[in-house]
mmCIF file with all atom_site columns, C-alpha atoms in Angstrom:
data_model
loop_
_atom_site.group_PDB
_atom_site.id
_atom_site.type_symbol
_atom_site.label_atom_id
_atom_site.label_alt_id
_atom_site.label_comp_id
_atom_site.label_asym_id
_atom_site.label_entity_id
_atom_site.label_seq_id
_atom_site.pdbx_PDB_ins_code
_atom_site.Cartn_x
_atom_site.Cartn_y
_atom_site.Cartn_z
_atom_site.occupancy
_atom_site.B_iso_or_equiv
_atom_site.pdbx_formal_charge
_atom_site.auth_seq_id
_atom_site.auth_comp_id
_atom_site.auth_asym_id
_atom_site.auth_atom_id
_atom_site.pdbx_PDB_model_num
ATOM 1   C CA . UNK A 1 1   ? -31.234 -19.349 -12.661 1.00 70.00 ? 1   UNK A CA 1
ATOM 2   C CA . UNK A 1 2   ? -32.370 -15.918 -12.063 1.00 72.00 ? 2   UNK A CA 1
ATOM 3   C CA . UNK A 1 3   ? -35.387 -16.137 -9.525  1.00 78.00 ? 3   UNK A CA 1
ATOM 4   C CA . UNK A 1 4   ? -36.543 -12.708 -9.172  1.00 87.00 ? 4   UNK A CA 1
ATOM 5   C CA . UNK A 1 5   ? -38.650 -10.430 -11.171 1.00 90.00 ? 5   UNK A CA 1
ATOM 6   C CA . UNK A 1 6   ? -39.417 -6.912  -11.376 1.00 91.00 ? 6   UNK A CA 1
ATOM 7   C CA . UNK A 1 7   ? -42.369 -6.495  -8.790  1.00 93.00 ? 7   UNK A CA 1
ATOM 8   C CA . UNK A 1 8   ? -39.974 -8.414  -5.815  1.00 93.00 ? 8   UNK A CA 1
ATOM 9   C CA . UNK A 1 9   ? -37.153 -6.329  -6.542  1.00 94.00 ? 9   UNK A CA 1
ATOM 10  C CA . UNK A 1 10  ? -39.622 -3.403  -6.188  1.00 94.00 ? 10  UNK A CA 1
ATOM 11  C CA . UNK A 1 11  ? -40.107 -4.664  -2.941  1.00 95.00 ? 11  UNK A CA 1
ATOM 12  C CA . UNK A 1 12  ? -36.542 -5.606  -2.055  1.00 95.00 ? 12  UNK A CA 1
ATOM 13  C CA . UNK A 1 13  ? -35.170 -1.930  -2.971  1.00 94.00 ? 13  UNK A CA 1
ATOM 14  C CA . UNK A 1 14  ? -37.850 -0.289  -1.179  1.00 93.00 ? 14  UNK A CA 1
ATOM 15  C CA . UNK A 1 15  ? -37.095 -2.172  2.072   1.00 94.00 ? 15  UNK A CA 1
ATOM 16  C CA . UNK A 1 16  ? -33.333 -1.609  1.983   1.00 94.00 ? 16  UNK A CA 1
ATOM 17  C CA . UNK A 1 17  ? -33.468 1.747   1.672   1.00 92.00 ? 17  UNK A CA 1
ATOM 18  C CA . UNK A 1 18  ? -36.063 2.025   4.312   1.00 91.00 ? 18  UNK A CA 1
ATOM 19  C CA . UNK A 1 19  ? -33.201 0.908   6.019   1.00 91.00 ? 19  UNK A CA 1
ATOM 20  C CA . UNK A 1 20  ? -31.293 3.578   5.627   1.00 90.00 ? 20  UNK A CA 1
ATOM 21  C CA . UNK A 1 21  ? -31.580 6.196   8.150   1.00 87.00 ? 21  UNK A CA 1
ATOM 22  C CA . UNK A 1 22  ? -28.848 8.850   6.073   1.00 85.00 ? 22  UNK A CA 1
ATOM 23  C CA . UNK A 1 23  ? -31.166 8.641   3.218   1.00 88.00 ? 23  UNK A CA 1
ATOM 24  C CA . UNK A 1 24  ? -34.662 7.032   3.566   1.00 84.00 ? 24  UNK A CA 1
ATOM 25  C CA . UNK A 1 25  ? -35.845 10.992  4.229   1.00 87.00 ? 25  UNK A CA 1
ATOM 26  C CA . UNK A 1 26  ? -34.086 12.353  1.495   1.00 90.00 ? 26  UNK A CA 1
ATOM 27  C CA . UNK A 1 27  ? -34.320 9.891   -1.670  1.00 93.00 ? 27  UNK A CA 1
ATOM 28  C CA . UNK A 1 28  ? -36.404 7.233   -3.272  1.00 93.00 ? 28  UNK A CA 1
ATOM 29  C CA . UNK A 1 29  ? -35.929 4.051   -4.912  1.00 94.00 ? 29  UNK A CA 1
ATOM 30  C CA . UNK A 1 30  ? -36.608 4.457   -9.190  1.00 94.00 ? 30  UNK A CA 1
ATOM 31  C CA . UNK A 1 31  ? -39.296 1.901   -10.665 1.00 93.00 ? 31  UNK A CA 1
ATOM 32  C CA . UNK A 1 32  ? -36.130 1.434   -13.406 1.00 93.00 ? 32  UNK A CA 1
ATOM 33  C CA . UNK A 1 33  ? -34.206 -1.850  -12.531 1.00 94.00 ? 33  UNK A CA 1
ATOM 34  C CA . UNK A 1 34  ? -32.594 -2.159  -15.388 1.00 94.00 ? 34  UNK A CA 1
ATOM 35  C CA . UNK A 1 35  ? -31.550 -6.302  -15.878 1.00 94.00 ? 35  UNK A CA 1
ATOM 36  C CA . UNK A 1 36  ? -28.279 -6.982  -16.986 1.00 95.00 ? 36  UNK A CA 1
ATOM 37  C CA . UNK A 1 37  ? -25.147 -8.949  -15.858 1.00 94.00 ? 37  UNK A CA 1
ATOM 38  C CA . UNK A 1 38  ? -22.899 -6.997  -13.749 1.00 95.00 ? 38  UNK A CA 1
ATOM 39  C CA . UNK A 1 39  ? -19.121 -9.131  -12.986 1.00 93.00 ? 39  UNK A CA 1
ATOM 40  C CA . UNK A 1 40  ? -20.857 -12.545 -14.856 1.00 92.00 ? 40  UNK A CA 1
ATOM 41  C CA . UNK A 1 41  ? -23.643 -12.273 -11.990 1.00 93.00 ? 41  UNK A CA 1
ATOM 42  C CA . UNK A 1 42  ? -27.489 -11.585 -13.519 1.00 94.00 ? 42  UNK A CA 1
ATOM 43  C CA . UNK A 1 43  ? -28.681 -8.433  -11.509 1.00 95.00 ? 43  UNK A CA 1
ATOM 44  C CA . UNK A 1 44  ? -31.248 -5.362  -11.431 1.00 96.00 ? 44  UNK A CA 1
ATOM 45  C CA . UNK A 1 45  ? -29.636 -1.862  -11.138 1.00 97.00 ? 45  UNK A CA 1
ATOM 46  C CA . UNK A 1 46  ? -32.062 1.455   -10.427 1.00 96.00 ? 46  UNK A CA 1
ATOM 47  C CA . UNK A 1 47  ? -30.532 4.942   -9.286  1.00 95.00 ? 47  UNK A CA 1
ATOM 48  C CA . UNK A 1 48  ? -31.953 6.768   -6.410  1.00 95.00 ? 48  UNK A CA 1
ATOM 49  C CA . UNK A 1 49  ? -34.876 9.730   -6.882  1.00 94.00 ? 49  UNK A CA 1
ATOM 50  C CA . UNK A 1 50  ? -34.897 12.970  -4.823  1.00 94.00 ? 50  UNK A CA 1
ATOM 51  C CA . UNK A 1 51  ? -37.938 12.739  -2.682  1.00 90.00 ? 51  UNK A CA 1
ATOM 52  C CA . UNK A 1 52  ? -39.316 16.052  -3.729  1.00 91.00 ? 52  UNK A CA 1
ATOM 53  C CA . UNK A 1 53  ? -38.536 19.532  -5.509  1.00 91.00 ? 53  UNK A CA 1
ATOM 54  C CA . UNK A 1 54  ? -37.562 21.377  -1.782  1.00 92.00 ? 54  UNK A CA 1
ATOM 55  C CA . UNK A 1 55  ? -35.378 18.004  -0.948  1.00 91.00 ? 55  UNK A CA 1
ATOM 56  C CA . UNK A 1 56  ? -33.837 18.506  -4.621  1.00 91.00 ? 56  UNK A CA 1
ATOM 57  C CA . UNK A 1 57  ? -32.650 22.031  -3.625  1.00 92.00 ? 57  UNK A CA 1
ATOM 58  C CA . UNK A 1 58  ? -30.817 20.602  -0.351  1.00 90.00 ? 58  UNK A CA 1
ATOM 59  C CA . UNK A 1 59  ? -29.009 17.446  -2.280  1.00 87.00 ? 59  UNK A CA 1
ATOM 60  C CA . UNK A 1 60  ? -28.341 19.306  -6.187  1.00 87.00 ? 60  UNK A CA 1
ATOM 61  C CA . UNK A 1 61  ? -24.857 20.661  -5.217  1.00 88.00 ? 61  UNK A CA 1
ATOM 62  C CA . UNK A 1 62  ? -23.669 16.783  -4.456  1.00 86.00 ? 62  UNK A CA 1
ATOM 63  C CA . UNK A 1 63  ? -25.846 14.709  -6.751  1.00 89.00 ? 63  UNK A CA 1
ATOM 64  C CA . UNK A 1 64  ? -27.706 11.571  -6.031  1.00 92.00 ? 64  UNK A CA 1
ATOM 65  C CA . UNK A 1 65  ? -25.012 9.477   -3.772  1.00 91.00 ? 65  UNK A CA 1
ATOM 66  C CA . UNK A 1 66  ? -26.029 5.647   -4.304  1.00 93.00 ? 66  UNK A CA 1
ATOM 67  C CA . UNK A 1 67  ? -27.335 3.414   -6.483  1.00 95.00 ? 67  UNK A CA 1
ATOM 68  C CA . UNK A 1 68  ? -28.859 -0.148  -5.607  1.00 96.00 ? 68  UNK A CA 1
ATOM 69  C CA . UNK A 1 69  ? -27.569 -3.454  -7.370  1.00 96.00 ? 69  UNK A CA 1
ATOM 70  C CA . UNK A 1 70  ? -30.442 -6.441  -6.329  1.00 96.00 ? 70  UNK A CA 1
ATOM 71  C CA . UNK A 1 71  ? -28.222 -9.994  -7.527  1.00 95.00 ? 71  UNK A CA 1
ATOM 72  C CA . UNK A 1 72  ? -31.190 -11.641 -9.365  1.00 94.00 ? 72  UNK A CA 1
ATOM 73  C CA . UNK A 1 73  ? -29.857 -15.499 -7.649  1.00 92.00 ? 73  UNK A CA 1
ATOM 74  C CA . UNK A 1 74  ? -29.450 -15.003 -4.066  1.00 92.00 ? 74  UNK A CA 1
ATOM 75  C CA . UNK A 1 75  ? -31.629 -11.626 -3.735  1.00 92.00 ? 75  UNK A CA 1
ATOM 76  C CA . UNK A 1 76  ? -29.023 -9.515  -1.974  1.00 95.00 ? 76  UNK A CA 1
ATOM 77  C CA . UNK A 1 77  ? -29.230 -6.064  -2.165  1.00 96.00 ? 77  UNK A CA 1
ATOM 78  C CA . UNK A 1 78  ? -26.249 -3.652  -1.978  1.00 95.00 ? 78  UNK A CA 1
ATOM 79  C CA . UNK A 1 79  ? -26.933 0.328   -2.156  1.00 94.00 ? 79  UNK A CA 1
ATOM 80  C CA . UNK A 1 80  ? -23.645 1.445   -4.126  1.00 92.00 ? 80  UNK A CA 1
ATOM 81  C CA . UNK A 1 81  ? -22.452 4.408   -2.463  1.00 90.00 ? 81  UNK A CA 1
ATOM 82  C CA . UNK A 1 82  ? -20.285 6.295   -5.107  1.00 84.00 ? 82  UNK A CA 1
ATOM 83  C CA . UNK A 1 83  ? -17.979 6.535   -2.274  1.00 66.00 ? 83  UNK A CA 1
ATOM 84  C CA . UNK A 1 84  ? -17.208 2.771   -2.533  1.00 52.00 ? 84  UNK A CA 1
ATOM 85  C CA . UNK A 1 85  ? -15.530 3.369   -6.246  1.00 48.00 ? 85  UNK A CA 1
ATOM 86  C CA . UNK A 1 86  ? -12.713 5.691   -6.226  1.00 48.00 ? 86  UNK A CA 1
ATOM 87  C CA . UNK A 1 87  ? -14.320 8.784   -5.173  1.00 51.00 ? 87  UNK A CA 1
ATOM 88  C CA . UNK A 1 88  ? -13.663 10.661  -1.636  1.00 45.00 ? 88  UNK A CA 1
ATOM 89  C CA . UNK A 1 89  ? -15.855 11.992  1.091   1.00 49.00 ? 89  UNK A CA 1
ATOM 90  C CA . UNK A 1 90  ? -14.684 15.373  -0.407  1.00 47.00 ? 90  UNK A CA 1
ATOM 91  C CA . UNK A 1 91  ? -15.349 14.499  -4.151  1.00 49.00 ? 91  UNK A CA 1
ATOM 92  C CA . UNK A 1 92  ? -19.259 13.892  -3.431  1.00 45.00 ? 92  UNK A CA 1
ATOM 93  C CA . UNK A 1 93  ? -19.550 17.130  -1.304  1.00 44.00 ? 93  UNK A CA 1
ATOM 94  C CA . UNK A 1 94  ? -17.667 18.678  -3.964  1.00 46.00 ? 94  UNK A CA 1
ATOM 95  C CA . UNK A 1 95  ? -20.627 17.750  -6.786  1.00 46.00 ? 95  UNK A CA 1
ATOM 96  C CA . UNK A 1 96  ? -19.052 13.710  -7.547  1.00 63.00 ? 96  UNK A CA 1
ATOM 97  C CA . UNK A 1 97  ? -22.362 12.126  -6.502  1.00 84.00 ? 97  UNK A CA 1
ATOM 98  C CA . UNK A 1 98  ? -24.842 11.120  -9.464  1.00 92.00 ? 98  UNK A CA 1
ATOM 99  C CA . UNK A 1 99  ? -25.118 14.591  -10.865 1.00 91.00 ? 99  UNK A CA 1
ATOM 100 C CA . UNK A 1 100 ? -27.595 13.650  -14.212 1.00 94.00 ? 100 UNK A CA 1
ATOM 101 C CA . UNK A 1 101 ? -31.063 11.507  -13.479 1.00 94.00 ? 101 UNK A CA 1
ATOM 102 C CA . UNK A 1 102 ? -34.683 11.749  -14.487 1.00 93.00 ? 102 UNK A CA 1
ATOM 103 C CA . UNK A 1 103 ? -35.406 13.350  -11.031 1.00 92.00 ? 103 UNK A CA 1
ATOM 104 C CA . UNK A 1 104 ? -33.325 16.737  -11.945 1.00 92.00 ? 104 UNK A CA 1
ATOM 105 C CA . UNK A 1 105 ? -35.738 19.157  -12.673 1.00 91.00 ? 105 UNK A CA 1
ATOM 106 C CA . UNK A 1 106 ? -33.445 21.495  -14.796 1.00 91.00 ? 106 UNK A CA 1
ATOM 107 C CA . UNK A 1 107 ? -30.523 21.129  -17.538 1.00 91.00 ? 107 UNK A CA 1
ATOM 108 C CA . UNK A 1 108 ? -29.218 17.924  -15.736 1.00 94.00 ? 108 UNK A CA 1
ATOM 109 C CA . UNK A 1 109 ? -32.270 16.096  -16.128 1.00 95.00 ? 109 UNK A CA 1
ATOM 110 C CA . UNK A 1 110 ? -31.088 13.570  -18.349 1.00 96.00 ? 110 UNK A CA 1
ATOM 111 C CA . UNK A 1 111 ? -33.881 13.846  -21.117 1.00 95.00 ? 111 UNK A CA 1
ATOM 112 C CA . UNK A 1 112 ? -32.940 17.802  -21.434 1.00 95.00 ? 112 UNK A CA 1
ATOM 113 C CA . UNK A 1 113 ? -29.375 17.237  -21.081 1.00 95.00 ? 113 UNK A CA 1
ATOM 114 C CA . UNK A 1 114 ? -29.807 14.488  -24.740 1.00 96.00 ? 114 UNK A CA 1
ATOM 115 C CA . UNK A 1 115 ? -31.917 16.972  -26.260 1.00 95.00 ? 115 UNK A CA 1
ATOM 116 C CA . UNK A 1 116 ? -29.720 19.734  -25.529 1.00 95.00 ? 116 UNK A CA 1
ATOM 117 C CA . UNK A 1 117 ? -26.468 17.699  -27.219 1.00 95.00 ? 117 UNK A CA 1
ATOM 118 C CA . UNK A 1 118 ? -28.535 16.324  -29.674 1.00 95.00 ? 118 UNK A CA 1
ATOM 119 C CA . UNK A 1 119 ? -31.124 18.372  -31.042 1.00 95.00 ? 119 UNK A CA 1
ATOM 120 C CA . UNK A 1 120 ? -31.855 15.993  -33.941 1.00 94.00 ? 120 UNK A CA 1
ATOM 121 C CA . UNK A 1 121 ? -32.006 12.606  -32.677 1.00 94.00 ? 121 UNK A CA 1
ATOM 122 C CA . UNK A 1 122 ? -35.054 10.926  -31.747 1.00 93.00 ? 122 UNK A CA 1
ATOM 123 C CA . UNK A 1 123 ? -34.068 8.429   -28.273 1.00 94.00 ? 123 UNK A CA 1
ATOM 124 C CA . UNK A 1 124 ? -36.817 5.306   -27.627 1.00 90.00 ? 124 UNK A CA 1
ATOM 125 C CA . UNK A 1 125 ? -35.341 4.756   -24.788 1.00 91.00 ? 125 UNK A CA 1
ATOM 126 C CA . UNK A 1 126 ? -33.537 5.262   -21.821 1.00 95.00 ? 126 UNK A CA 1
ATOM 127 C CA . UNK A 1 127 ? -32.137 2.789   -19.241 1.00 96.00 ? 127 UNK A CA 1
ATOM 128 C CA . UNK A 1 128 ? -29.460 2.987   -16.701 1.00 96.00 ? 128 UNK A CA 1
ATOM 129 C CA . UNK A 1 129 ? -26.604 0.842   -16.145 1.00 96.00 ? 129 UNK A CA 1
ATOM 130 C CA . UNK A 1 130 ? -23.237 0.479   -14.857 1.00 95.00 ? 130 UNK A CA 1
ATOM 131 C CA . UNK A 1 131 ? -19.556 -0.705  -16.466 1.00 92.00 ? 131 UNK A CA 1
ATOM 132 C CA . UNK A 1 132 ? -17.614 -3.560  -14.932 1.00 92.00 ? 132 UNK A CA 1
ATOM 133 C CA . UNK A 1 133 ? -16.185 -0.636  -12.731 1.00 90.00 ? 133 UNK A CA 1
ATOM 134 C CA . UNK A 1 134 ? -19.193 0.566   -11.165 1.00 91.00 ? 134 UNK A CA 1
ATOM 135 C CA . UNK A 1 135 ? -19.404 3.551   -12.372 1.00 91.00 ? 135 UNK A CA 1
ATOM 136 C CA . UNK A 1 136 ? -23.088 4.614   -13.605 1.00 94.00 ? 136 UNK A CA 1
ATOM 137 C CA . UNK A 1 137 ? -24.040 5.363   -17.032 1.00 95.00 ? 137 UNK A CA 1
ATOM 138 C CA . UNK A 1 138 ? -27.922 6.442   -18.735 1.00 96.00 ? 138 UNK A CA 1
ATOM 139 C CA . UNK A 1 139 ? -28.026 3.922   -21.811 1.00 97.00 ? 139 UNK A CA 1
ATOM 140 C CA . UNK A 1 140 ? -29.911 6.123   -24.198 1.00 96.00 ? 140 UNK A CA 1
ATOM 141 C CA . UNK A 1 141 ? -31.180 4.045   -27.777 1.00 95.00 ? 141 UNK A CA 1
ATOM 142 C CA . UNK A 1 142 ? -31.016 6.272   -30.740 1.00 95.00 ? 142 UNK A CA 1
ATOM 143 C CA . UNK A 1 143 ? -33.550 5.470   -33.501 1.00 92.00 ? 143 UNK A CA 1
ATOM 144 C CA . UNK A 1 144 ? -34.560 6.751   -37.133 1.00 90.00 ? 144 UNK A CA 1
ATOM 145 C CA . UNK A 1 145 ? -38.048 6.796   -39.424 1.00 86.00 ? 145 UNK A CA 1
ATOM 146 C CA . UNK A 1 146 ? -38.522 4.840   -42.401 1.00 82.00 ? 146 UNK A CA 1
ATOM 147 C CA . UNK A 1 147 ? -41.453 5.936   -44.370 1.00 78.00 ? 147 UNK A CA 1
ATOM 148 C CA . UNK A 1 148 ? -42.579 3.825   -47.111 1.00 72.00 ? 148 UNK A CA 1
ATOM 149 C CA . UNK A 1 149 ? -44.205 0.485   -47.682 1.00 72.00 ? 149 UNK A CA 1
ATOM 150 C CA . UNK A 1 150 ? -42.239 -1.411  -44.856 1.00 74.00 ? 150 UNK A CA 1
ATOM 151 C CA . UNK A 1 151 ? -41.799 1.948   -43.004 1.00 75.00 ? 151 UNK A CA 1
ATOM 152 C CA . UNK A 1 152 ? -41.054 1.603   -39.080 1.00 83.00 ? 152 UNK A CA 1
ATOM 153 C CA . UNK A 1 153 ? -38.542 2.626   -36.458 1.00 86.00 ? 153 UNK A CA 1
ATOM 154 C CA . UNK A 1 154 ? -35.091 1.341   -36.922 1.00 87.00 ? 154 UNK A CA 1
ATOM 155 C CA . UNK A 1 155 ? -32.381 1.565   -33.821 1.00 88.00 ? 155 UNK A CA 1
ATOM 156 C CA . UNK A 1 156 ? -29.379 2.863   -35.541 1.00 91.00 ? 156 UNK A CA 1
ATOM 157 C CA . UNK A 1 157 ? -26.605 3.634   -32.255 1.00 93.00 ? 157 UNK A CA 1
ATOM 158 C CA . UNK A 1 158 ? -26.492 4.393   -28.606 1.00 95.00 ? 158 UNK A CA 1
ATOM 159 C CA . UNK A 1 159 ? -25.346 7.511   -26.591 1.00 96.00 ? 159 UNK A CA 1
ATOM 160 C CA . UNK A 1 160 ? -23.873 6.973   -23.578 1.00 95.00 ? 160 UNK A CA 1
ATOM 161 C CA . UNK A 1 161 ? -23.931 9.471   -20.669 1.00 95.00 ? 161 UNK A CA 1
ATOM 162 C CA . UNK A 1 162 ? -21.833 8.963   -17.663 1.00 93.00 ? 162 UNK A CA 1
ATOM 163 C CA . UNK A 1 163 ? -24.554 9.514   -14.768 1.00 92.00 ? 163 UNK A CA 1
ATOM 164 C CA . UNK A 1 164 ? -21.855 11.632  -12.786 1.00 89.00 ? 164 UNK A CA 1
ATOM 165 C CA . UNK A 1 165 ? -19.960 13.898  -14.920 1.00 87.00 ? 165 UNK A CA 1
ATOM 166 C CA . UNK A 1 166 ? -22.605 14.325  -17.910 1.00 88.00 ? 166 UNK A CA 1
ATOM 167 C CA . UNK A 1 167 ? -19.982 13.533  -20.320 1.00 89.00 ? 167 UNK A CA 1
ATOM 168 C CA . UNK A 1 168 ? -20.976 11.707  -24.000 1.00 82.00 ? 168 UNK A CA 1
#
């Protein structure tokens, strides 16, 4: 039975980032904490954010180096460095981290990248999720507005954006 709510996951994530001397001064933890099933277990996942515009400027070539996975049953927090999933340190240094994020101020901002690629789509919610191999994706639900007596909003599909490469 999952025993961990969002607020508790945020405290655990902030505490874990504080333990990492190489990341604590450059990055912050996002408030997303998306709940997913990952490898058969309920977890919350969240990306890192750049600490401020100067830290973005210094780290923009490499991208964000990691994300957090919080197990909702055992309350263990894992910092998953992207080198853990088939990318070498040289790939990360060459721009193999998570290049697309919410804290990017320019064209690699998730919302801006989706708007440029899909100018006629309306997006409701954008969440951070993982596939079973641990590759991070941004999942944007596409909506269509209905007008009429019983009008409303219908979700008609999703757009997946690879957080590392920007492929959709």
